[in-house]
Coordinates of C-alpha atoms in Angstrom, one line a residue:
V5 CA 90.2 80.4 83.8
Y6 CA 92.4 77.7 85.5
I7 CA 95.7 76.7 83.9
C8 CA 98.1 74.1 85.1
L9 CA 101.5 73.4 83.5
M10 CA 103.4 70.2 84.4
V11 CA 107.2 70.1 83.7
S12 CA 109.6 67.1 84.1
S13 CA 113.4 67.1 83.4
G14 CA 116.6 65.1 83.6
L15 CA 117.2 61.6 85.1
F16 CA 115.6 62.7 88.3
V17 CA 112.1 63.3 87.7
T18 CA 111.3 66.8 88.8
L19 CA 107.7 67.6 88.7
A20 CA 106.7 71.2 89.0
V21 CA 103.2 72.2 88.8
L22 CA 102.5 75.8 88.0
C23 CA 98.9 76.8 88.4
I24 CA 97.5 80.2 87.7
W25 CA 94.1 81.1 88.8
H26 CA 92.6 84.2 87.1
V27 CA 89.2 85.3 88.0
K28 CA 87.5 88.3 86.3
A29 CA 86.4 90.3 89.3
Q30 CA 83.0 91.9 89.5
T31 CA 83.3 95.7 89.4
S32 CA 80.6 97.8 91.1
I33 CA 80.5 101.5 90.6
V34 CA 78.3 103.7 92.7
C35 CA 77.0 106.5 90.5
N36 CA 75.8 109.7 92.1
G37 CA 74.7 112.6 89.9
V38 CA 77.6 112.7 87.3
D39 CA 78.4 110.7 84.2
C40 CA 79.3 107.2 85.2
S41 CA 81.1 104.3 83.4
C42 CA 82.6 100.9 84.1
G43 CA 86.1 102.4 83.3
I44 CA 89.0 100.2 82.4
G45 CA 89.5 96.6 83.4
S46 CA 87.6 93.4 82.6
G47 CA 84.8 91.4 83.9
P48 CA 81.2 92.0 84.9
C49 CA 80.3 95.6 85.9
T50 CA 77.4 97.1 87.8
L51 CA 76.6 100.8 87.6
D52 CA 74.7 101.3 90.8
C53 CA 72.2 104.2 90.5
K54 CA 70.0 103.2 93.5
T55 CA 71.9 105.0 96.2
N56 CA 69.4 107.9 96.2
S57 CA 66.5 109.4 94.4
Q58 CA 67.8 110.9 91.1
A59 CA 71.3 109.4 91.5
C60 CA 71.7 109.0 87.7
K61 CA 69.1 111.5 86.5
G62 CA 70.1 113.1 83.2
V63 CA 73.6 111.6 83.2
T64 CA 75.4 109.3 80.7
L65 CA 75.9 105.7 81.8
T66 CA 78.6 103.8 79.8
C67 CA 79.2 100.1 79.8
R68 CA 82.7 98.6 79.0
D69 CA 83.4 96.9 75.6
G70 CA 83.1 93.1 75.7
D71 CA 81.9 92.7 79.3
P72 CA 78.5 92.0 81.0
C73 CA 77.0 95.3 82.3
T74 CA 74.1 95.8 84.7
I75 CA 72.6 99.2 85.4
D76 CA 70.6 99.2 88.6
C77 CA 68.0 101.9 88.8
D78 CA 65.8 100.9 91.7
T79 CA 64.9 104.3 93.3
S80 CA 62.3 106.9 92.3
Q81 CA 63.6 108.9 89.3
A82 CA 67.0 107.3 89.7
C83 CA 67.7 107.1 85.9
R84 CA 65.1 109.5 84.5
Q85 CA 66.4 111.2 81.4
A86 CA 69.6 109.2 81.5
S87 CA 71.5 108.1 78.4
I88 CA 72.8 104.5 78.3
I89 CA 75.7 103.5 76.1
C90 CA 76.1 99.8 75.6
S91 CA 79.5 99.3 74.2
Q92 CA 80.6 96.9 71.5
D93 CA 80.2 93.2 72.3
S94 CA 78.8 93.9 75.8
D95 CA 75.8 92.3 77.4
C96 CA 73.7 95.2 78.8
N97 CA 71.0 94.6 81.4
L98 CA 68.9 97.4 82.8
F99 CA 66.8 97.0 86.0
C100 CA 64.2 99.8 86.4
G101 CA 62.7 98.8 89.7
S102 CA 59.4 100.0 91.0
G103 CA 59.8 103.7 91.9
N104 CA 58.1 106.6 90.2
F105 CA 59.5 107.6 86.8
V106 CA 62.6 105.4 87.4
C107 CA 63.6 105.0 83.7
D108 CA 61.3 107.6 82.3
V109 CA 62.5 109.6 79.1
M110 CA 65.7 107.5 78.8
S111 CA 67.7 106.9 75.7
V112 CA 69.7 103.7 74.9
T113 CA 72.5 103.4 72.3
L114 CA 73.4 99.8 71.5
N115 CA 76.7 100.2 69.5
S116 CA 76.7 96.6 68.3
A117 CA 76.1 95.2 71.8
R118 CA 75.9 91.5 72.1
S119 CA 72.6 91.7 74.0
W120 CA 70.2 94.1 75.6
Q121 CA 67.6 93.3 78.3
C122 CA 65.4 95.5 80.5
S123 CA 63.4 94.3 83.4
S124 CA 61.0 96.2 85.7
T125 CA 59.0 95.4 88.8
S126 CA 56.5 98.1 87.9
A127 CA 53.2 97.6 86.2
P128 CA 53.1 98.9 83.5
S129 CA 56.8 98.4 82.8
T130 CA 59.1 101.5 83.0
C131 CA 61.6 100.0 80.5
P132 CA 62.5 102.3 77.6

């Protein structure tokens, strides 16, 4: 969002330009064996479960209300038996990668999410 405000006053024209630049920063959270969430803040969020095998196995992964959220499970069993919670008005994207049992036995709760998408490089797909 870019906002400029121009002000002039008096006989002498004084021109002041106030510009505010606000960028919603990308948040990246490295998840490693415990429940993981985007936390507070705003803007796109990535829950990174590809740090090691079983990084998010059996944990709860929670996206933030109203923001795009990517859950990256690109390692063998990285998100096996995980529970994903897509919060209200969020855009949830799950990437299941190509490892063994990456997104196997996973549950997804959509909670009025704006959108849900899952992609996988495995054949057959490992998407829940």
